[in-house]
Coordinates of C-alpha atoms and ligand atoms in Angstrom, one line a residue:
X1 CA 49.0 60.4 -66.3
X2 CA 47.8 61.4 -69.5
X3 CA 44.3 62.9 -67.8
X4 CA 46.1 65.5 -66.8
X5 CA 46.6 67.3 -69.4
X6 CA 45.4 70.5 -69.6
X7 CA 43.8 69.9 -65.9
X8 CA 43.5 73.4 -65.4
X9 CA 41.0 73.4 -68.3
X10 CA 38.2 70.5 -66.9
X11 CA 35.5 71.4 -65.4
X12 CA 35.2 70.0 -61.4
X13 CA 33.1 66.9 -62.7
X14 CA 36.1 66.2 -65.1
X15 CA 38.7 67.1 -62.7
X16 CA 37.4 64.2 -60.1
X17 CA 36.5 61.4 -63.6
X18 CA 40.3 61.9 -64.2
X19 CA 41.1 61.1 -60.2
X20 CA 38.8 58.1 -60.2
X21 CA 40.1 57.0 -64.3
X22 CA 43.9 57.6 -63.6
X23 CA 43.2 55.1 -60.4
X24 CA 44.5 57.7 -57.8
X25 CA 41.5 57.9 -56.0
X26 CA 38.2 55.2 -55.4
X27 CA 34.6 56.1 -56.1
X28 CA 34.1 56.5 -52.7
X29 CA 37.0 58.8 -52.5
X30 CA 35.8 61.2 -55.2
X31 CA 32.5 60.8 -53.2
X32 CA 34.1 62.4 -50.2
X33 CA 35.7 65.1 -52.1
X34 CA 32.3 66.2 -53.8
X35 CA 30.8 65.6 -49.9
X36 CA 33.3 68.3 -48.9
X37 CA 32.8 70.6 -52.0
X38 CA 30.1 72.7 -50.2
X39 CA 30.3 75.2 -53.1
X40 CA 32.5 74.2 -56.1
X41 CA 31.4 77.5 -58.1
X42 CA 32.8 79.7 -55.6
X43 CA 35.7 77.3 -55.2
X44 CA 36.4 77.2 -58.8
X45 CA 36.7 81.1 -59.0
X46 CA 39.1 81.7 -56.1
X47 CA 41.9 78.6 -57.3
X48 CA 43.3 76.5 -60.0
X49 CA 43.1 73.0 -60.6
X50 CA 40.0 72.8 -57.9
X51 CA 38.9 69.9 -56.7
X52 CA 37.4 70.0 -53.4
X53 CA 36.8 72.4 -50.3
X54 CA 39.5 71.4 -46.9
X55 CA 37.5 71.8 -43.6
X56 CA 38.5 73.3 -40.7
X57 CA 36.6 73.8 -37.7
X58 CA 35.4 77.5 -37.0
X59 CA 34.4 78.3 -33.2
X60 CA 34.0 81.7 -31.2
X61 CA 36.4 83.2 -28.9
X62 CA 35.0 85.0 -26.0
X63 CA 35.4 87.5 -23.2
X64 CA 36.8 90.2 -25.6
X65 CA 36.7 93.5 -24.9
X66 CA 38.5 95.9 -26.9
X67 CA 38.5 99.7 -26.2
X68 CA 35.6 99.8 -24.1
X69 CA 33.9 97.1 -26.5
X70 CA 32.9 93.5 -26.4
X71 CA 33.2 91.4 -29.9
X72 CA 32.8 87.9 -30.8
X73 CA 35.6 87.0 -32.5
X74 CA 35.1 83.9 -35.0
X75 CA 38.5 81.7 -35.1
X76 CA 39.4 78.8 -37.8
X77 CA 41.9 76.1 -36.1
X78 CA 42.3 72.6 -36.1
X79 CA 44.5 72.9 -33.0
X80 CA 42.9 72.1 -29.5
X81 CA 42.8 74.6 -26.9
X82 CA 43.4 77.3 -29.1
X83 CA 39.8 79.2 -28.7
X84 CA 39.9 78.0 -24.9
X85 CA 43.2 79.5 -24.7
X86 CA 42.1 83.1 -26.1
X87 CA 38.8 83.1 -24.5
X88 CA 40.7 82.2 -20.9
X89 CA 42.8 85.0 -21.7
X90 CA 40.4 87.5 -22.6
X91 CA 38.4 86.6 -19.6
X92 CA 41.5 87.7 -17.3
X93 CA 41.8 91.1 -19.5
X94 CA 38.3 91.7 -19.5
X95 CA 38.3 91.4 -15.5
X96 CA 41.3 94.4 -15.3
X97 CA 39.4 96.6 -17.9
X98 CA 39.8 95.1 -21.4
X99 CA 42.4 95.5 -24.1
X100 CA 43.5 98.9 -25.4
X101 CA 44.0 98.7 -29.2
X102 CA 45.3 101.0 -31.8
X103 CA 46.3 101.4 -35.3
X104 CA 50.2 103.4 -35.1
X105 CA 49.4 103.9 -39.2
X106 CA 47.7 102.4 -41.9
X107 CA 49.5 102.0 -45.3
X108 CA 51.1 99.1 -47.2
X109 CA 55.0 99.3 -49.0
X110 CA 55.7 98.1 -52.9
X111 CA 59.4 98.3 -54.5
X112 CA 60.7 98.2 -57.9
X113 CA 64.5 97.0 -57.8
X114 CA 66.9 98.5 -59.8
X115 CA 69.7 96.3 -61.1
X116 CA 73.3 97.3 -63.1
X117 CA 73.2 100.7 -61.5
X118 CA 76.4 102.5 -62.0
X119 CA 76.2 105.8 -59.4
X120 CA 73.6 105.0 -56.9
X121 CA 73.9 107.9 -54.8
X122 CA 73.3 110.5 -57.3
X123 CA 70.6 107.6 -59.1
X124 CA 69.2 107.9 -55.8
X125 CA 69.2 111.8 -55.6
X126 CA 67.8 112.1 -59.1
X127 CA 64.9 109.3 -58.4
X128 CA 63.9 111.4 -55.0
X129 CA 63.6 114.8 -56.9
X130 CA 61.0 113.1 -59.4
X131 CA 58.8 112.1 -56.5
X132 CA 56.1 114.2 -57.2
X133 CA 55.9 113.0 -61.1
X134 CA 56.6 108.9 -60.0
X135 CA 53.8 109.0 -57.3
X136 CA 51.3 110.9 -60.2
X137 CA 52.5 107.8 -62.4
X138 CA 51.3 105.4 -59.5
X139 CA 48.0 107.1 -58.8
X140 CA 46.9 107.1 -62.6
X141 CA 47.9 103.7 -62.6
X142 CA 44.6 103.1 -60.2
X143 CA 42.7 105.9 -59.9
X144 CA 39.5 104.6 -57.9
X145 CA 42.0 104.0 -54.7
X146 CA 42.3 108.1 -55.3
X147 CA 38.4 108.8 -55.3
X148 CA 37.9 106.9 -52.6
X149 CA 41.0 109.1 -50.4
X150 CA 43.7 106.7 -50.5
X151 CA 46.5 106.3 -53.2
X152 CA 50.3 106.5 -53.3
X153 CA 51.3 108.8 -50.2
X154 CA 55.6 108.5 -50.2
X155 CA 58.6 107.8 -52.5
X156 CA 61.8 106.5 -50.6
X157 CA 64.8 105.4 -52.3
X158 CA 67.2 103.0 -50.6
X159 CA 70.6 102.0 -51.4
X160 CA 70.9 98.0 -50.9
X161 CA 74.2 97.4 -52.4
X162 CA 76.4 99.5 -54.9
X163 CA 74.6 98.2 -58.0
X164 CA 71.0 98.0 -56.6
X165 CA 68.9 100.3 -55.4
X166 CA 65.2 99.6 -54.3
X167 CA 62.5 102.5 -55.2
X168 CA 59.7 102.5 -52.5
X169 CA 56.4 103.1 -52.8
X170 CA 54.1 103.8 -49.8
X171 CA 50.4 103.8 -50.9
X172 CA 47.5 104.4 -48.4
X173 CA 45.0 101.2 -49.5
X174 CA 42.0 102.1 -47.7
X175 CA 39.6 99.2 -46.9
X176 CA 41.9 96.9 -48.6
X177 CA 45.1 94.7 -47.6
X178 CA 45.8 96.1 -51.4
X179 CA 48.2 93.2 -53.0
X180 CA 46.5 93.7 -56.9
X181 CA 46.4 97.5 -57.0
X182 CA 49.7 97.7 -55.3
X183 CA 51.5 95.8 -58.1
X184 CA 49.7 97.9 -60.3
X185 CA 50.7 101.1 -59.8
X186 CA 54.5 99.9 -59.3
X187 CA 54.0 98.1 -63.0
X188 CA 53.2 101.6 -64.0
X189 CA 56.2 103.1 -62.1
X190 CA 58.6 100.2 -63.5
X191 CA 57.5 101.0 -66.9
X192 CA 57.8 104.4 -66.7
X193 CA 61.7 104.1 -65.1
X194 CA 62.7 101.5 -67.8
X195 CA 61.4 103.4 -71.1
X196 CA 62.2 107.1 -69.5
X197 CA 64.8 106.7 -67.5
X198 CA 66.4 103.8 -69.4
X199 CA 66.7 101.8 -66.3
X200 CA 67.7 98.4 -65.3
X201 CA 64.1 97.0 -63.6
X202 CA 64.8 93.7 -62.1
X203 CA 61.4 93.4 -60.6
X204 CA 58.4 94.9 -58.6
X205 CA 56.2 93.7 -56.2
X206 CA 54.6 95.0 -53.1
X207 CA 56.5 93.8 -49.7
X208 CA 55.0 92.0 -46.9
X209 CA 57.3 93.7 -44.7
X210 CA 54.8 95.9 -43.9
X211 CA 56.0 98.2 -41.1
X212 CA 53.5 101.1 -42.3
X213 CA 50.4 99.4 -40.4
X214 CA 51.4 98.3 -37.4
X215 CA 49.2 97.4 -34.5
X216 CA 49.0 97.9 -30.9
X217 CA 47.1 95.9 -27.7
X218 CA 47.9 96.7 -24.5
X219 CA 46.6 95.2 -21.1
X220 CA 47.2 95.8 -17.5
X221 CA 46.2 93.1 -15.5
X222 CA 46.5 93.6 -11.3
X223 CA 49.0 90.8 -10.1
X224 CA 46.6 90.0 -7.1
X225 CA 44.0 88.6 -10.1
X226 CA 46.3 86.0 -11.2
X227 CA 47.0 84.2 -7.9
X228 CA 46.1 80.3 -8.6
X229 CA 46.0 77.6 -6.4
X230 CA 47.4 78.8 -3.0
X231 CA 50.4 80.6 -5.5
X232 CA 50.4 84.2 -4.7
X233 CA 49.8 86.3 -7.9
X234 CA 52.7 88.6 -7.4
X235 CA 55.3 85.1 -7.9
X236 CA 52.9 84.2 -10.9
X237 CA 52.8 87.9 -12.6
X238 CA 57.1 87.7 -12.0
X239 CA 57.2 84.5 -13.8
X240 CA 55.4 85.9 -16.7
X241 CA 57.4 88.4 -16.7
X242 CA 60.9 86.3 -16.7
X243 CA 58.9 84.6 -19.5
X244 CA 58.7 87.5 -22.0
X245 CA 62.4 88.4 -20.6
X246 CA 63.4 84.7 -22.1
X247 CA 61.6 85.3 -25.7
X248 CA 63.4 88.7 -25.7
X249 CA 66.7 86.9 -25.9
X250 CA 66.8 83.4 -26.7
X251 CA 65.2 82.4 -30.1
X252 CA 64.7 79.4 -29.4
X253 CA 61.9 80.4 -27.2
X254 CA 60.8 83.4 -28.4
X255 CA 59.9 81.1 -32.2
X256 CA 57.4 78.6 -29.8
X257 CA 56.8 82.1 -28.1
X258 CA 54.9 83.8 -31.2
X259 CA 53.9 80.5 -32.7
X260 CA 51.2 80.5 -29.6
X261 CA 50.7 84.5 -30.5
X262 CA 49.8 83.4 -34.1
X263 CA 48.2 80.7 -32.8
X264 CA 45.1 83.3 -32.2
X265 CA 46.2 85.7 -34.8
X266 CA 46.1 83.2 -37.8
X267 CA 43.2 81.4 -36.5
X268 CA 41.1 85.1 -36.2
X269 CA 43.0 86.0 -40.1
X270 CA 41.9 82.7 -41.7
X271 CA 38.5 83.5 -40.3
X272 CA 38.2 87.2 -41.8
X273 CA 39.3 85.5 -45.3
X274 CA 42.1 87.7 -45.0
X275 CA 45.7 86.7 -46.1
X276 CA 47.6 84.9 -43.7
X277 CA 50.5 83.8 -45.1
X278 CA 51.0 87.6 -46.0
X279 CA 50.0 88.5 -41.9
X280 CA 52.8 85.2 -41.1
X281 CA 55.3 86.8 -43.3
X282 CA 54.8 90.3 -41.6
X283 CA 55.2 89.2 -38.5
X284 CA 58.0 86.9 -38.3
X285 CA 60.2 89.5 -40.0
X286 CA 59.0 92.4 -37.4
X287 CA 60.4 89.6 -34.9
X288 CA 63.7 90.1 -36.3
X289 CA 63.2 93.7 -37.2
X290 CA 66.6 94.6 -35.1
X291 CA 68.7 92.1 -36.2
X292 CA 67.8 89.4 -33.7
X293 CA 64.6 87.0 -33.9
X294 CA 62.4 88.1 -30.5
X295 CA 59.2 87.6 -29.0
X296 CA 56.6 89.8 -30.4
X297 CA 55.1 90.7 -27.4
X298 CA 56.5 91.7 -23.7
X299 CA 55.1 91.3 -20.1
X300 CA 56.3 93.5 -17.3
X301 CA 55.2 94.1 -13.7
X302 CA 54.7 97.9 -13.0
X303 CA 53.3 98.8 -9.5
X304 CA 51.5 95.5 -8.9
X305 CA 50.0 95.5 -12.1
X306 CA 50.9 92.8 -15.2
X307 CA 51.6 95.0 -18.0
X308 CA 51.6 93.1 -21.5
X309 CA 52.0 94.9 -25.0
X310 CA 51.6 93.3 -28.6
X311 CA 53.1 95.5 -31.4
X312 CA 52.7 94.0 -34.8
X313 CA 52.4 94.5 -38.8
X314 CA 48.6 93.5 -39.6
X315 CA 47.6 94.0 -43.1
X316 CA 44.2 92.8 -43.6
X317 CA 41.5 94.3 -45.3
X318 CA 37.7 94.8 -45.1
X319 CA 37.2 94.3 -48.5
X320 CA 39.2 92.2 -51.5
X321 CA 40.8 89.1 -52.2
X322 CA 38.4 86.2 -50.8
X323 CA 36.7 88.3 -48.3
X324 CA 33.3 89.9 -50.2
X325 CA 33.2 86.1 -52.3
X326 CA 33.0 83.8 -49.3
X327 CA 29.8 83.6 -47.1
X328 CA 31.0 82.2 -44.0
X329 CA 33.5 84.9 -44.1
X330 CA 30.9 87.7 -44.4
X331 CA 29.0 85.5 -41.2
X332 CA 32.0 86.1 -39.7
X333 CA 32.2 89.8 -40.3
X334 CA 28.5 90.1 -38.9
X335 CA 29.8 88.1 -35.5
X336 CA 32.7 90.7 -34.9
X337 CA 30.5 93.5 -36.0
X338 CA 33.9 95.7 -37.0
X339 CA 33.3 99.3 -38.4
X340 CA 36.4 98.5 -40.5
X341 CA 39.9 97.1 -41.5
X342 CA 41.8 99.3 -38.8
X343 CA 39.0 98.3 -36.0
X344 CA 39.5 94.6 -37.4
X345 CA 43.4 94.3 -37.0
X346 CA 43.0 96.3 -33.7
X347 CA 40.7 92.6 -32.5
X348 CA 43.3 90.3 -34.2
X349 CA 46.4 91.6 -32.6
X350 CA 44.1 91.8 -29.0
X351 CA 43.1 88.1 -29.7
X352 CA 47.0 87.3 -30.3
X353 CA 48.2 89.2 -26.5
X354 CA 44.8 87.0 -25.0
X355 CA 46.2 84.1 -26.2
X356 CA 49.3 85.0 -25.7
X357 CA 48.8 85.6 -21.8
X358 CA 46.8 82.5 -21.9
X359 CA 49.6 80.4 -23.3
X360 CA 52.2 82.0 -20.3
X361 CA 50.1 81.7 -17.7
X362 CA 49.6 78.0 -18.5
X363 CA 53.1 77.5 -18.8
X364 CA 54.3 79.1 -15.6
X365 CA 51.4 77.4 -13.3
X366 CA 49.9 73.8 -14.7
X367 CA 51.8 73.4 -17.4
X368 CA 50.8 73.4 -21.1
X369 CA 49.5 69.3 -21.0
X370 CA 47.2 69.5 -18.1
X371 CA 44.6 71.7 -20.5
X372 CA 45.6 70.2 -23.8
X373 CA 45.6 66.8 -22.7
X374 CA 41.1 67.5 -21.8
X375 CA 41.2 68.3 -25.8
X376 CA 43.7 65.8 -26.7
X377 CA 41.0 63.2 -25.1
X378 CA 38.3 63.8 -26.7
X379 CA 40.7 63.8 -30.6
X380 CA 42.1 60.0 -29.4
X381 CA 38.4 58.8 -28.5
X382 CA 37.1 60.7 -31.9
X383 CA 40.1 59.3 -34.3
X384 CA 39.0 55.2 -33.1
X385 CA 35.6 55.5 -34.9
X386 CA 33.6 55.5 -31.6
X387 CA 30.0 56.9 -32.2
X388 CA 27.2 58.3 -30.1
X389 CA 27.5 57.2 -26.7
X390 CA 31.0 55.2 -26.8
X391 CA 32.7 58.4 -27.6
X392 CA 31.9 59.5 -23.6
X393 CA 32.9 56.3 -22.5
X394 CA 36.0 56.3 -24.2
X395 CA 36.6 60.2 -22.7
X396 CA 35.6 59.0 -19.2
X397 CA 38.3 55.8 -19.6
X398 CA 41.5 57.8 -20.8
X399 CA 40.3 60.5 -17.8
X400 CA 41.8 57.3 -15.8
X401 CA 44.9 57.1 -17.1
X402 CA 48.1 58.5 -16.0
X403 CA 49.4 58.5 -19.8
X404 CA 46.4 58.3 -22.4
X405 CA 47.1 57.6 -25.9
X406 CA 45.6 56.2 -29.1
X407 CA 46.7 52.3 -28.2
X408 CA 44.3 52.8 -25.2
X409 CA 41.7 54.4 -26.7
X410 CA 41.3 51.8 -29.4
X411 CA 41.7 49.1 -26.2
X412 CA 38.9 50.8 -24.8
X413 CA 36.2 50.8 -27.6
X414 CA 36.9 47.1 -28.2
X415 CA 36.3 46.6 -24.5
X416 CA 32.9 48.7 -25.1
X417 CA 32.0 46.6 -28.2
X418 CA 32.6 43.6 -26.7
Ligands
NDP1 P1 41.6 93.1 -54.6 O1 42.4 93.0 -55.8 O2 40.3 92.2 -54.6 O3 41.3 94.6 -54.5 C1 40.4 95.2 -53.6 C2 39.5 96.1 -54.4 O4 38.4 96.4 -53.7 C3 40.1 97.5 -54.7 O5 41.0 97.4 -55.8 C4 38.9 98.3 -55.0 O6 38.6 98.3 -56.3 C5 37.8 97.6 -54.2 N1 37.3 98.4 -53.0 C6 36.0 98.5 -52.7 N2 35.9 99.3 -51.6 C7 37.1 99.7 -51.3 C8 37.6 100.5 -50.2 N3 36.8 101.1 -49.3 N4 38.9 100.6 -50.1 C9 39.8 100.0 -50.9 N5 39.4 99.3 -52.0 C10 38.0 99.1 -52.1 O7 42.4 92.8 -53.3 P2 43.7 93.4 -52.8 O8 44.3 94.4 -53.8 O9 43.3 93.9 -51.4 O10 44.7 92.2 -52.7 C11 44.5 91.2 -51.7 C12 44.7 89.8 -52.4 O11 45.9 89.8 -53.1 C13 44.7 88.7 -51.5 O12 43.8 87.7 -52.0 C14 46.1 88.2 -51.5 O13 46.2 86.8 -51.2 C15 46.6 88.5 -52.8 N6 48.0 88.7 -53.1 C16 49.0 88.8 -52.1 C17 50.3 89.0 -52.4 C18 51.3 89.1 -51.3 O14 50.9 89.3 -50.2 N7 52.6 89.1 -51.6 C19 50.8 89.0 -53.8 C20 49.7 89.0 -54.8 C21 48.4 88.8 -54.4 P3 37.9 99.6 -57.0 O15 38.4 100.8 -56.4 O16 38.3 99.4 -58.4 O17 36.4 99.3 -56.8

């Protein structure tokens, strides 16, 4: 393994020699990893130790409409059904009116831990009367956030045990989801507690708890526009309802309840080049903000109408990280035609109720297979190698079949290319 040594130093062509000399990968496997390096320079600048570009597929979600608005929204998954799901969804929303989206706020959180802290109620007392000073020391720290009307807003102190105490900065980040200048200004704060104040600083960082830009989509749906197959909407709009009652108190559910409303959400993030780990973590501790894991969003019938309401951390940005150095992502932009960050979480968190209602409505009528199983067709006829015209042959075949898998679908093409 001596090749890599000092990996993080070779260029790309080295990188892939040492693959291909340390026999971990075959020429024609290096060959596919520079086939999938559709930009290695740009590649290079947003990772270590690069070596190729993953694919996923990118397709458009449709039927949108947010606050009088229609938008394309661009979604990355390699999960079937997902962009029919949303779409399906919006279509139903767009047919009662469209989504109503709004921004409750729009800042981001940072703390500096204290640690050893003898007297943390009057630490505590003493920290909040130098609020004024501590948020001046954050704003120097990076003062373009200030020229261009954000910067630190609020100090809070809170107590978490009786030697630690967790100093809380909330800082208005503008266009950005604000990770780097964040950490800067609480360096600065940190600094200035430790060498004034003489304090114990055991770390800081910004938090991706980030209850200071949550997210609203609403919909109201009327239950007679639901009714499917002879099944009188009203029965189908109670069901949902009973649905969202379920992810309210069994976690069990309500986990497979918001994995299908980040289904959408991650899928639009990932798309936006926005951090979605960061967007994951936010939203699966606002699940449990009150103690108990529950389903992020809830569906209730009021006067004959489906009422369903998403409320959810989204702290994405317009500009930063990976967003202004990746093309597709700036495609992307120009397909959603946002005015900004706020207007862009406002069509995530719409796309995660659309497929959210999708998701429910599947599962209280069909089923979840009977639509999965048209996409999961065409993936077992795709992963046998089938080209051109066997591929619809294959897809026809399994149609046939009560239980298609991949042992059929390989039975199938040899049948073809015999
Ligand atoms: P950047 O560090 O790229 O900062 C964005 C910069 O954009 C700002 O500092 C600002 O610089 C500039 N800018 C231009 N126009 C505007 C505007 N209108 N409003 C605000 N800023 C503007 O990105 P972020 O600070 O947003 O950080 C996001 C990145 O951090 C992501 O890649 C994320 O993965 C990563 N990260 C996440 C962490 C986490 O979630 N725990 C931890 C650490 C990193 P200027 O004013 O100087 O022009």
């Amino acid at each position: 393994m001596q090749g890599f040594e000092k990996f993080y130093r070779k260029s790309w062509a080295q990188r892939l020699a040492v693959l291909q000399e340390e026999h971990k990968l075959t020429e024609s496997q290096v060959e596919t990893l520079k086939k999938n390096a559709v930009s290695p320079e740009i590649g290079e600048t947003q990772i270590e130790n690069f070596i190729t570009q993953f694919q996923l597929p990118e397709g458009l979600a449709l039927n949108f409409v947010i606050n009088d608005q229609e938008y394309l929204v661009p979604l990355v998954t390699e999960e079937p059904s997902v962009i029919a799901g949303a779409s399906h969804g919006a279509a139903i929303v767009k047919k009662a009116g469209g989504f109503q989206a709004q921004s409750l706020k729009r800042a981001m959180r940072g703390q500096i831990l204290l640690e050893n802290v003898t007297d943390a109620a009057s630490l505590k007392t003493a920290l909040e009367g130098q609020r004024q000073e501590l948020l001046a020391v954050a704003g120097a720290a990076h003062p373009s956030i200030i020229r261009r009307g954000g910067g630190p807003v609020d100090l809070q102190v809170r107590n978490l045990a009786d030697d630690l105490l967790s100093v809380d900065l909330v800082i208005d980040t503008q266009e950005a989801m604000g990770a780097n200048m964040i950490n800067t200004m609480l360096e600065a704060v940190a600094q200035q507690l430790r060498t004034k104040e003489h304090l114990d600083v055991l770390m800081a960082i910004l938090s991706n708890y980030t209850t200071e830009c949550l997210v609203t989509a609403r919909c109201q749906i009327p239950v007679v526009n639901l009714a499917k197959n002879g099944v009188d909407g009203a029965e189908i709009a109670a069901k949902l309802a009973q649905a969202s009652r379920v992810a309210q108190l069994d976690p069990y559910r309500a986990a497979t309840h918001n994995k299908g409303i980040m289904n959408g959400i991650d899928a639009a993030v990932i798309a936006s080049g926005n951090d979605w780990r960061a967007v994951e973590a936010a939203a699966q501790a606002y699940a449990a903000k009150d103690g108990q894991y529950r389903g992020l969003s809830t569906w209730q019938v009021q006067d004959e109408q489906l009422v369903g309401e998403l409320t959810l951390p989204m702290p994405v940005g317009s500009v930063g990280g990976s967003i202004n150095i990746v093309p597709v992502v700036q495609v992307n932009s120009d397909l959603r035609q946002e005015k900004n960050a706020a207007d862009l979480a406002q069509i995530i968190v719409s796309v995660g109720l659309g497929q959210n209602l999708a998701a429910l409505y599947a599962l209280v009528t069909d089923g979840i297979q009977k639509g999965h199983m048209n996409l999961q067709i065409k993936s077992l006829a795709a992963a046998t190698g089938a080209t051109g015209t066997e591929l619809a042959q294959i897809v026809a075949a399994l149609r046939q079949l009560d239980r298609p898998d991949s042992a059929a679908a390989v039975q199938i093409l040899a049948k073809i290319r015999n």
